[in-house]
PDB file of C-alpha atoms and ligand atoms in Angstrom:
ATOM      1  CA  UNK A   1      -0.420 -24.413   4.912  1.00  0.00           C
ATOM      2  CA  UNK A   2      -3.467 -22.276   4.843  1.00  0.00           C
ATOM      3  CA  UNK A   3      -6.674 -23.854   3.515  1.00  0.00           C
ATOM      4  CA  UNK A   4      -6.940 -22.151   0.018  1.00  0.00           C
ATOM      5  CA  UNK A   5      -9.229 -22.870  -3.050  1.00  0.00           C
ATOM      6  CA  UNK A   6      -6.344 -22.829  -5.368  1.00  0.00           C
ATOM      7  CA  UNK A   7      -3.847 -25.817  -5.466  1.00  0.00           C
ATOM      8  CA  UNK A   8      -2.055 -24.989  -9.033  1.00  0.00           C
ATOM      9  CA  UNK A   9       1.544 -25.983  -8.641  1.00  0.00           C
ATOM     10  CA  UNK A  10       2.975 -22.503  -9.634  1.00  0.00           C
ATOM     11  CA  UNK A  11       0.357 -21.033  -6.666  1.00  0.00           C
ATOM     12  CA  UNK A  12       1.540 -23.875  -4.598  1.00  0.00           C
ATOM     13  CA  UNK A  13       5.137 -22.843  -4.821  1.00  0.00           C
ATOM     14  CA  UNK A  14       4.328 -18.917  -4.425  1.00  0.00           C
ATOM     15  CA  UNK A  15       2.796 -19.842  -1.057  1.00  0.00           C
ATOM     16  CA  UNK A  16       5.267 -21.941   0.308  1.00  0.00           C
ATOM     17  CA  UNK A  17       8.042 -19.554  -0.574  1.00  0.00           C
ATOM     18  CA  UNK A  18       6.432 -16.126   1.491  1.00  0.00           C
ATOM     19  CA  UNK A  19       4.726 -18.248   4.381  1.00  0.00           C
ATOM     20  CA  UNK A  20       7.690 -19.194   6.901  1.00  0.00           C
ATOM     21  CA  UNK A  21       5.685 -20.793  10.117  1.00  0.00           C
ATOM     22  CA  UNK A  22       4.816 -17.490  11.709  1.00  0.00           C
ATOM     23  CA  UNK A  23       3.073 -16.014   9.043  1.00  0.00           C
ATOM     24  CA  UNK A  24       1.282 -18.902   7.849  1.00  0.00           C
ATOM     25  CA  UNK A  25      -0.050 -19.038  11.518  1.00  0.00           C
ATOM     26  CA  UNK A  26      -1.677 -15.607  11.546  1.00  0.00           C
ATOM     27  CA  UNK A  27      -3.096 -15.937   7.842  1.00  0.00           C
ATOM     28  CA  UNK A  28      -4.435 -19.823   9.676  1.00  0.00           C
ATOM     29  CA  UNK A  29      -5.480 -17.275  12.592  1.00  0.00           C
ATOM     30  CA  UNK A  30      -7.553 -15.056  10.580  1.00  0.00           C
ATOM     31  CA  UNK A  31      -9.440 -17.869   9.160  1.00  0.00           C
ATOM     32  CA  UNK A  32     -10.016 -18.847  12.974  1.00  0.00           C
ATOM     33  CA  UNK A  33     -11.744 -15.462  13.587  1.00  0.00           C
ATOM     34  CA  UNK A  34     -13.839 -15.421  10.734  1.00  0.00           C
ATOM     35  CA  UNK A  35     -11.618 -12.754   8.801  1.00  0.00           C
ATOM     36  CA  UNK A  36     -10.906 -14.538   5.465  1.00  0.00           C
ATOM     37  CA  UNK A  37     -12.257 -18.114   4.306  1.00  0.00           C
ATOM     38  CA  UNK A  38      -9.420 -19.003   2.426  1.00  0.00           C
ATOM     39  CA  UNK A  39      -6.437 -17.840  -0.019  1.00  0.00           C
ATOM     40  CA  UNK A  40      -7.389 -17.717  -3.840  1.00  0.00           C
ATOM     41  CA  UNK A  41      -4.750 -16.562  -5.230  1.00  0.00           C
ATOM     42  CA  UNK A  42      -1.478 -14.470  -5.609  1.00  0.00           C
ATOM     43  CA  UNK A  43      -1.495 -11.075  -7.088  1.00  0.00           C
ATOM     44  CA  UNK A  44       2.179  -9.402  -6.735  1.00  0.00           C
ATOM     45  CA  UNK A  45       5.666 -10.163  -5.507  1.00  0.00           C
ATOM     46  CA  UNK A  46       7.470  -6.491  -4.752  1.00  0.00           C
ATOM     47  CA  UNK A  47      10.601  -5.862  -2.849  1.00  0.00           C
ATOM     48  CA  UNK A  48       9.053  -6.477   0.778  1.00  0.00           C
ATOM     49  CA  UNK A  49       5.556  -7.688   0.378  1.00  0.00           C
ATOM     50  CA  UNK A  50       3.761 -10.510  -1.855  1.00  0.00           C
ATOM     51  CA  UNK A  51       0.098  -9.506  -2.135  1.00  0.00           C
ATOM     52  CA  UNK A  52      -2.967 -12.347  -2.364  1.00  0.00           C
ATOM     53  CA  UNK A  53      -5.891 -12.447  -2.799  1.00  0.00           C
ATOM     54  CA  UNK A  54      -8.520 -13.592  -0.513  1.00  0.00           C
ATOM     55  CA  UNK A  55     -12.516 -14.804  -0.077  1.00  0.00           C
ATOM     56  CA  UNK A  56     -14.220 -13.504   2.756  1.00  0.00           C
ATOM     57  CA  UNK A  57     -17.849 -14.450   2.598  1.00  0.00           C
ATOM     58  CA  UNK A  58     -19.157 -12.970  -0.822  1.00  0.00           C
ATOM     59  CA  UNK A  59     -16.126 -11.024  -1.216  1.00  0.00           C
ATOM     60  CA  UNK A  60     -12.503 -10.937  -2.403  1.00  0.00           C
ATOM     61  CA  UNK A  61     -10.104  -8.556  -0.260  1.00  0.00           C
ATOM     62  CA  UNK A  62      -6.429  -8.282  -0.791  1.00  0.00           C
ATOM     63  CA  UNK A  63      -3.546 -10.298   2.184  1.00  0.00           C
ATOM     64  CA  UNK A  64      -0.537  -7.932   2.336  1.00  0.00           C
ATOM     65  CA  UNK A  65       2.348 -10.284   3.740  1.00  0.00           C
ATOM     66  CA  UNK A  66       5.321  -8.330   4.660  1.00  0.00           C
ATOM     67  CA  UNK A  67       8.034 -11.171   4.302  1.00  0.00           C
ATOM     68  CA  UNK A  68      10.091 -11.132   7.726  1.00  0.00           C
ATOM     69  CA  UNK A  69      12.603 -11.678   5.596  1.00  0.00           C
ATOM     70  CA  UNK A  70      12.449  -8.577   3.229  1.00  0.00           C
ATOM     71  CA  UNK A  71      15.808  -7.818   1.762  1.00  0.00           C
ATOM     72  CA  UNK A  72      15.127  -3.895   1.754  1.00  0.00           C
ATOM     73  CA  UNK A  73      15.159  -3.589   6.262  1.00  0.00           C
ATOM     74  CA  UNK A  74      17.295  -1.085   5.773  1.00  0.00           C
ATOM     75  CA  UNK A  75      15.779   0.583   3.847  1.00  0.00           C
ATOM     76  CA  UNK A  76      12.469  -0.162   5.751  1.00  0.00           C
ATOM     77  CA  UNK A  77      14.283   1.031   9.251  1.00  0.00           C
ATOM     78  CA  UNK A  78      15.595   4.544   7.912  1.00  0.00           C
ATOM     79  CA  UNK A  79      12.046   5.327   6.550  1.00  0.00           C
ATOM     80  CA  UNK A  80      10.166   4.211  10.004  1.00  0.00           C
ATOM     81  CA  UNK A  81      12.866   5.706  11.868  1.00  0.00           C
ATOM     82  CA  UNK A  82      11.798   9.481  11.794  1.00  0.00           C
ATOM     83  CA  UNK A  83       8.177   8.953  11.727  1.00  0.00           C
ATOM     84  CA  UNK A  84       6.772  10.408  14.735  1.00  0.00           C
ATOM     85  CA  UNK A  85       4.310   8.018  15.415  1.00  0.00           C
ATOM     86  CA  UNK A  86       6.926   5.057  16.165  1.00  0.00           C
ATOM     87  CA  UNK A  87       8.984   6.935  18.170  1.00  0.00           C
ATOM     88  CA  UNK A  88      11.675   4.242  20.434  1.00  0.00           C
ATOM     89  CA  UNK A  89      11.785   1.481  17.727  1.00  0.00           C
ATOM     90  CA  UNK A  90      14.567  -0.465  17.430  1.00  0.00           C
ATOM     91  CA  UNK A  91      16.352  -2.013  14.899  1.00  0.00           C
ATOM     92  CA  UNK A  92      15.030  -5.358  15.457  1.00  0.00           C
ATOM     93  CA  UNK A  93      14.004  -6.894  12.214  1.00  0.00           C
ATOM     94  CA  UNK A  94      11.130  -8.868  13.449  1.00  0.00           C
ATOM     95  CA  UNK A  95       9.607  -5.435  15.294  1.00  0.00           C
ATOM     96  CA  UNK A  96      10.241  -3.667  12.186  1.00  0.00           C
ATOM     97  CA  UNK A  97       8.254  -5.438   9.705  1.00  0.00           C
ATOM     98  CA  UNK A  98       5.242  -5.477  12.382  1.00  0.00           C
ATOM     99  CA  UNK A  99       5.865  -1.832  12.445  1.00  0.00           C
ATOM    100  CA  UNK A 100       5.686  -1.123   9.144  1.00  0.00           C
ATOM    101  CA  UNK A 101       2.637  -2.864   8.115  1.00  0.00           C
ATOM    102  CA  UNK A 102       0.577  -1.360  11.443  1.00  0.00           C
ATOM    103  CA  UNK A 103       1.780   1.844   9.546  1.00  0.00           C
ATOM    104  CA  UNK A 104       0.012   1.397   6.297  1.00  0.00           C
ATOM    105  CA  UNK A 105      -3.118  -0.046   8.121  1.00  0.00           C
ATOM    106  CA  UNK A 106      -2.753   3.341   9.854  1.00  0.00           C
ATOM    107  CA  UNK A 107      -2.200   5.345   7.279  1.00  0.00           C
ATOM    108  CA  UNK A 108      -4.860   3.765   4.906  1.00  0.00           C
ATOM    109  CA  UNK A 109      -7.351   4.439   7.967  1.00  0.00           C
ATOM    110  CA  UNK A 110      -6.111   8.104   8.639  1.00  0.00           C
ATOM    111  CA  UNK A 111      -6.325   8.606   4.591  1.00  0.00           C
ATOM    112  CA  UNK A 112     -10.334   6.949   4.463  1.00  0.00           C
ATOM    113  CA  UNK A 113     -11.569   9.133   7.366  1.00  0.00           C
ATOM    114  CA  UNK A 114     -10.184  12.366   5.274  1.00  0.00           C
ATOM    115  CA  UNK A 115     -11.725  11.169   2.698  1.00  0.00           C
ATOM    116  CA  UNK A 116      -8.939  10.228   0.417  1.00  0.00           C
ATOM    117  CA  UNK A 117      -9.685   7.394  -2.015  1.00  0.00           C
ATOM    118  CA  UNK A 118      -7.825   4.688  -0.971  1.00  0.00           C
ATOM    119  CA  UNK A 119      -8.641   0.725   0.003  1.00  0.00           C
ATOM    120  CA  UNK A 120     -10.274   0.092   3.299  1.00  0.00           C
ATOM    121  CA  UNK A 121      -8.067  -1.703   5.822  1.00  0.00           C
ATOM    122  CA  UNK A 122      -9.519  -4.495   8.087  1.00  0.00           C
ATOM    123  CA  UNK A 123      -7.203  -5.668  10.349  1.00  0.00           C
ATOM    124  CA  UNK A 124      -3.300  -6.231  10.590  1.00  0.00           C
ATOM    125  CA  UNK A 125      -2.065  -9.098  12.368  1.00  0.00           C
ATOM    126  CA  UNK A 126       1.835  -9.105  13.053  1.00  0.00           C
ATOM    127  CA  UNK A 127       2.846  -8.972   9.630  1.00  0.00           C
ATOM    128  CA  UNK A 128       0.019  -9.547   7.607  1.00  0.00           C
ATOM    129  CA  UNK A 129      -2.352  -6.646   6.234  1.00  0.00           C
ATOM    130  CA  UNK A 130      -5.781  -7.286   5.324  1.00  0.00           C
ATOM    131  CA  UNK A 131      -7.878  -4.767   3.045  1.00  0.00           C
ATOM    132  CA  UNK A 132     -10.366  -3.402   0.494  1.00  0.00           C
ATOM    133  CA  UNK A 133     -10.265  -4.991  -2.914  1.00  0.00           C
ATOM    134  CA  UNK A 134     -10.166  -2.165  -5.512  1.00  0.00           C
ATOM    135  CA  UNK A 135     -12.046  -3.917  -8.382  1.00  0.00           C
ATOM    136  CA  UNK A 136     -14.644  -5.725  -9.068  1.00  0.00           C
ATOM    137  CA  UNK A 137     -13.692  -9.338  -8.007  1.00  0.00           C
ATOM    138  CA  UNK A 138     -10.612  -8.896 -10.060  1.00  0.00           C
ATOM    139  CA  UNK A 139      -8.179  -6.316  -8.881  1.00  0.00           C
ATOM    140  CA  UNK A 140      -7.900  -2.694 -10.633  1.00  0.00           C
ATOM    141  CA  UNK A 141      -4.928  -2.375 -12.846  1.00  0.00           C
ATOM    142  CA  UNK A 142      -2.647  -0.093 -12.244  1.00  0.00           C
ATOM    143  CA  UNK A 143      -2.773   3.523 -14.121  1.00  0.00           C
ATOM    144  CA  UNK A 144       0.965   2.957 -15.780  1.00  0.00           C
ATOM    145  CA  UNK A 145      -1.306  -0.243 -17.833  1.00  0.00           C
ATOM    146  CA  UNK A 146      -4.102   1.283 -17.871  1.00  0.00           C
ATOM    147  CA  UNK A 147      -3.814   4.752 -19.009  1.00  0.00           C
ATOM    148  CA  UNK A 148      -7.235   6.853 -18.360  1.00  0.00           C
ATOM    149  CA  UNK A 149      -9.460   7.706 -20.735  1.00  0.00           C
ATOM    150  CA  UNK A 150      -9.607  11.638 -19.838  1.00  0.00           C
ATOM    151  CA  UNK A 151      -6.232  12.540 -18.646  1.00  0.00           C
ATOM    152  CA  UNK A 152      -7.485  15.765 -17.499  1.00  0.00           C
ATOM    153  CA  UNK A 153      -9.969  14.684 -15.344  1.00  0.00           C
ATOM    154  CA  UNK A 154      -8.229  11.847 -13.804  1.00  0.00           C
ATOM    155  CA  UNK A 155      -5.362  14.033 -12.954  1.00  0.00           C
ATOM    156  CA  UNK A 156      -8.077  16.677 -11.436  1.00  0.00           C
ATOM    157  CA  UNK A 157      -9.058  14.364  -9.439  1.00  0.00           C
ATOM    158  CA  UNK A 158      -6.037  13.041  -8.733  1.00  0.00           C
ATOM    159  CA  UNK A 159      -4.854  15.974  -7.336  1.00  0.00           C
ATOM    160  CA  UNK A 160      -7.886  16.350  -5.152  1.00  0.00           C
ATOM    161  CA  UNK A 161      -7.007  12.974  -3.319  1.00  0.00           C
ATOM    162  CA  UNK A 162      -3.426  14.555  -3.156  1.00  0.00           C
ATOM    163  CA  UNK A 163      -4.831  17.708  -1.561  1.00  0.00           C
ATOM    164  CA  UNK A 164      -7.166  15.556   0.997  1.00  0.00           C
ATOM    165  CA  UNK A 165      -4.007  13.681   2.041  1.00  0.00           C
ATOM    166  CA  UNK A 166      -1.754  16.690   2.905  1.00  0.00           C
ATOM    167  CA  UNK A 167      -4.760  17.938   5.024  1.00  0.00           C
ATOM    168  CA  UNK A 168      -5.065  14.826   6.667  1.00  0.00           C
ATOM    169  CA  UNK A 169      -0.919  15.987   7.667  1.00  0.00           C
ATOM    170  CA  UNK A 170       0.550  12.921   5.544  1.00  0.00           C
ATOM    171  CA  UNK A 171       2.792  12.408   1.967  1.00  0.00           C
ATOM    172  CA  UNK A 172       2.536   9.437   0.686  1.00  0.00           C
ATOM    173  CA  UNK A 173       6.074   9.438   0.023  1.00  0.00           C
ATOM    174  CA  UNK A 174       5.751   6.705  -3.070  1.00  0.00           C
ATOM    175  CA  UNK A 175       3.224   8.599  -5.322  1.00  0.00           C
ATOM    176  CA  UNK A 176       3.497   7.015  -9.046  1.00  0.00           C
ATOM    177  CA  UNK A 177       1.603   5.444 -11.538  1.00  0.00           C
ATOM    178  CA  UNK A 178       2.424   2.276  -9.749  1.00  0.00           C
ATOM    179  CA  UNK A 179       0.705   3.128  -6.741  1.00  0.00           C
ATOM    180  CA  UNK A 180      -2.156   4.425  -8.363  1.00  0.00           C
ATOM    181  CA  UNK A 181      -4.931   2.277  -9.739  1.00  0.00           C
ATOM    182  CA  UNK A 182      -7.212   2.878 -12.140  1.00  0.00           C
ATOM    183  CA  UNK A 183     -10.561   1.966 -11.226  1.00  0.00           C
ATOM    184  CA  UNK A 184     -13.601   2.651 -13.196  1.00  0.00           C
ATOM    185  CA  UNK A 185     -11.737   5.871 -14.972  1.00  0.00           C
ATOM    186  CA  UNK A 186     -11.017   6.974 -11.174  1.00  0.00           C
ATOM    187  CA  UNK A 187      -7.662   7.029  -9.364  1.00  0.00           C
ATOM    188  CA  UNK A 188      -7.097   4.864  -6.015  1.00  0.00           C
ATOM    189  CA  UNK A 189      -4.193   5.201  -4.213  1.00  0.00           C
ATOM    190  CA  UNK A 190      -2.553   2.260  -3.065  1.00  0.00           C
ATOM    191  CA  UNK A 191       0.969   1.093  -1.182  1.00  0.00           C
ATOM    192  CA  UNK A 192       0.663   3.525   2.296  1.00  0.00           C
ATOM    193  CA  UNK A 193       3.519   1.598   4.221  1.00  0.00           C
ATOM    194  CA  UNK A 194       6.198   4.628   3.819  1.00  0.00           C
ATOM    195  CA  UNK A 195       3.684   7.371   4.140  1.00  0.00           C
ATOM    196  CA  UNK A 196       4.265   9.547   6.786  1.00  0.00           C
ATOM    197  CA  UNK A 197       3.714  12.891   8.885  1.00  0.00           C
ATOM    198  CA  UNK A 198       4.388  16.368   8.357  1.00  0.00           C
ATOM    199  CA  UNK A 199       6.534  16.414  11.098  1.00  0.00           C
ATOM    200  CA  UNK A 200       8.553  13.695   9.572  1.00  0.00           C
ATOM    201  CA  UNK A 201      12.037  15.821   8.707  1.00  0.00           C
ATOM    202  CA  UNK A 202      11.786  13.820   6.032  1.00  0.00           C
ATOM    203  CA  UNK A 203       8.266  14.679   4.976  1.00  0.00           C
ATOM    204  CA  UNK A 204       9.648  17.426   2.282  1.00  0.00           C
ATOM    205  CA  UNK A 205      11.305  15.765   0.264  1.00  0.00           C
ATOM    206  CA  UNK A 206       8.861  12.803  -0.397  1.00  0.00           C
ATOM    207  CA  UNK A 207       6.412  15.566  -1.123  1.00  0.00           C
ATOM    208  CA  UNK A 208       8.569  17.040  -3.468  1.00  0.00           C
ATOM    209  CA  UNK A 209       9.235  13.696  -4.992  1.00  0.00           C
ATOM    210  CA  UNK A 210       5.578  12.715  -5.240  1.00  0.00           C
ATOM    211  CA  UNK A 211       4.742  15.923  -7.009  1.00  0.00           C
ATOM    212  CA  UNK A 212       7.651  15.881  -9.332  1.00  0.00           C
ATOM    213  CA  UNK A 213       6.124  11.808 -10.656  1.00  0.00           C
ATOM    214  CA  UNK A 214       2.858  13.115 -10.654  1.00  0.00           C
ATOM    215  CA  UNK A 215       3.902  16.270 -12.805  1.00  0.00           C
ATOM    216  CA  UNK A 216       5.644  13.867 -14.970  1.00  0.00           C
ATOM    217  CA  UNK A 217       2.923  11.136 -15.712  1.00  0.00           C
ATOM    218  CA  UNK A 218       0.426  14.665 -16.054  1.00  0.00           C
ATOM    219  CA  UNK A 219       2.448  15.822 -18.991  1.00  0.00           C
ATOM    220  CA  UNK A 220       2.908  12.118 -20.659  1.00  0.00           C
ATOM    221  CA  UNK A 221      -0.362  12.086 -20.514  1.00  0.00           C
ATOM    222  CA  UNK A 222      -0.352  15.786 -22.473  1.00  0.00           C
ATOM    223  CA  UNK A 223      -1.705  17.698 -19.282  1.00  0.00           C
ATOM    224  CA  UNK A 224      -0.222  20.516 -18.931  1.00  0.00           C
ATOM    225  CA  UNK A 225       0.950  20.767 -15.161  1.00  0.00           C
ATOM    226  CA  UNK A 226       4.381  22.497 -13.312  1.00  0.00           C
ATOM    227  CA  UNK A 227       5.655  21.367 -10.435  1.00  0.00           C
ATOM    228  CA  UNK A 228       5.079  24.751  -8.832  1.00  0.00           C
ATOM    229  CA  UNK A 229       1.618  24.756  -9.680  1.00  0.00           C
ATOM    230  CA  UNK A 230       0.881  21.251  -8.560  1.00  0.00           C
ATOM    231  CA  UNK A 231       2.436  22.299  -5.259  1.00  0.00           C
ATOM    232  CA  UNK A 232       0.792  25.498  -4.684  1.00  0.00           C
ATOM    233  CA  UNK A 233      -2.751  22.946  -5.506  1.00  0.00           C
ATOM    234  CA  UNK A 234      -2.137  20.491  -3.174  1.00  0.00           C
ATOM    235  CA  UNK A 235      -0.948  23.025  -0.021  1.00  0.00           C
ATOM    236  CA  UNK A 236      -4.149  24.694  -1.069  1.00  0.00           C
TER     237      UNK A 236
HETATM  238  N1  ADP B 301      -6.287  -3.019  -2.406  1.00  0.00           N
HETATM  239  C1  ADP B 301      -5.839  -3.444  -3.586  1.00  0.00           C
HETATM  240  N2  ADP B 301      -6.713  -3.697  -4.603  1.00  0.00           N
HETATM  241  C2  ADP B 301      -6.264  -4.138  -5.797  1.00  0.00           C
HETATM  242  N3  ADP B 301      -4.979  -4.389  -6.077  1.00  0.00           N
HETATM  243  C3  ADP B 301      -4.064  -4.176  -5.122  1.00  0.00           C
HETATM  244  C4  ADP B 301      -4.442  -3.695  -3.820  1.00  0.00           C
HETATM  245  N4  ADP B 301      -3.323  -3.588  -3.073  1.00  0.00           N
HETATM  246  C5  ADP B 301      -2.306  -3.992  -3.850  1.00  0.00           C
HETATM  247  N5  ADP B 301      -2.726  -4.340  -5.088  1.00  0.00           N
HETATM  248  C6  ADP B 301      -1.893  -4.860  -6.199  1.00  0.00           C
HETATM  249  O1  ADP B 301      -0.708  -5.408  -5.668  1.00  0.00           O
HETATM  250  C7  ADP B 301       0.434  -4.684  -6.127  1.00  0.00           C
HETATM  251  C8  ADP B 301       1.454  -4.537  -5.002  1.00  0.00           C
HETATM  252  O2  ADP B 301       0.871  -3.836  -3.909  1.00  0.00           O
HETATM  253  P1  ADP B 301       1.591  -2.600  -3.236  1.00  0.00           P
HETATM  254  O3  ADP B 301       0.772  -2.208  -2.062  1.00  0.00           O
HETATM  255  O4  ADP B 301       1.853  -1.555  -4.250  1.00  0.00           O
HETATM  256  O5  ADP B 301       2.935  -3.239  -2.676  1.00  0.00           O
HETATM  257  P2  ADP B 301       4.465  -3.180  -3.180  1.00  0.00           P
HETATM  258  O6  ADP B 301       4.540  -2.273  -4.377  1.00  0.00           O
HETATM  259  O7  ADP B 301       5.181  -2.627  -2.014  1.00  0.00           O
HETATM  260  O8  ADP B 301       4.823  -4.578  -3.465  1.00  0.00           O
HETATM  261  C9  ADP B 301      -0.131  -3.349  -6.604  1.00  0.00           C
HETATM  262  O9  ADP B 301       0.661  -2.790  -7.598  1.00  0.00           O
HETATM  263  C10 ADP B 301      -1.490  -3.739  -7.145  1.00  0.00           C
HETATM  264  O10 ADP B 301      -1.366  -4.242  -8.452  1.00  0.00           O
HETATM  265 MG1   MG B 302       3.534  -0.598  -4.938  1.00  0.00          MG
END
């Protein structure tokens, strides 16, 4: 087990459940190299990843462990499957779940050098994902908790990191107020592993499905936006 400042039973357990052998050897491997010190604690448990947080020198960054064995490969497959980028994959679960989380560390790169606001990746490993911490030493909540303060701006903006994305030629592909955090009154965009390209044949369709949430949240929010106009905005 990886060395780790927190030994709280309930933490304990958490660990020992996501960290078969292999990954517990790359997370022990990027405390080799100097990447992370140690584990300090466990932020989220979703479908096919447990996030953690971790200390690295002064700072806390966020451990993305894609669990080799996610319930949702599948799912996971069909969505790499017609992304240009990984063209010849096979449906080998192991290659898979490597493949998907070099693809947010890819995406999360291609998204930061457009200038889209979104964590900083620092390395992948296999199946581990290391990033940016969006917070200050405690992570940013996400927008569906903690509603903004001016809807009208944050959805401005919003829309600007939408519009720097589809220049960059990628949809995110899982755009909601779950994958957007609110951090200091300013949106972040989080969870790239199922973004894609425009050439995706997919790639439509996920933009028509990210616009439609974001329309939606817009007018709970009492913006007034259409999906029309918030597609004409981010093609812009
Ligand atoms: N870089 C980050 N900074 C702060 N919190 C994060 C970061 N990445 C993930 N989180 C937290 O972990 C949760 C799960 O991460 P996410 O990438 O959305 O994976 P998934 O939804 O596939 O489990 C997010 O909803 C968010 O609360
Ligand atoms: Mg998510």
């Amino acid at each position: 087990m990886p060395r780790m400042a927190t030994t709280g039973r309930e933490e304990w357990k958490t660990f020992a459940s996501v960290f078969d052998r292999f990954t517990e050897k790359q997370v022990q491997s990027l405390i080799t190299k100097g990447v992370i010190d140690g584990l300090i604690g466990h932020l989220s448990m979703g479908k096919e990843a447990t996030v953690f947080l971790a200390k690295a020198k002064d700072e806390t960054v966020i451990i993305k462990v894609y669990r080799l064995s996610t319930c949702d490969f599948n799912r996971m497959y069909e969505s790499i499957r017609t992304d240009p980028r990984f063209p010849k994959l096979n449906r080998q679960r192991r290659k898979v779940v490597f493949a998907w989380a070099q693809r947010e560390f890819r995406n999360l790169l291609k998204a930061r050098e457009a200038g889209v606001r979104v964590p900083t990746p620092i390395t992948h490993l296999f199946n581990v994902l290391v990033m940016e911490l969006v917070g200050d030493e405690t992570a940013a909540q996400k927008v569906k908790d903690a509603l903004p303060k001016r809807p009208a701006e944050f959805i401005e903006d919003l829309i600007a990191q939408m519009r720097k994305l589809y220049k960059a030629g990628l949809v995110h592909g899982d755009l909601s107020p779950f994958n957007i955090l609110n951090s200091n009154e300013k949106p972040v965009i989080i969870d790239m592993s199922q973004t894609t390209t425009l050439e995706d044949p997919n790639a439509k369709e996920y933009l028509t499905r990210d616009i439609k949430n974001v329309v939606s949240f817009a007018n709970k929010l009492g913006v007034e936006l259409t999906v029309d106009e918030l597609g004409q905005k981010v093609k812009a």
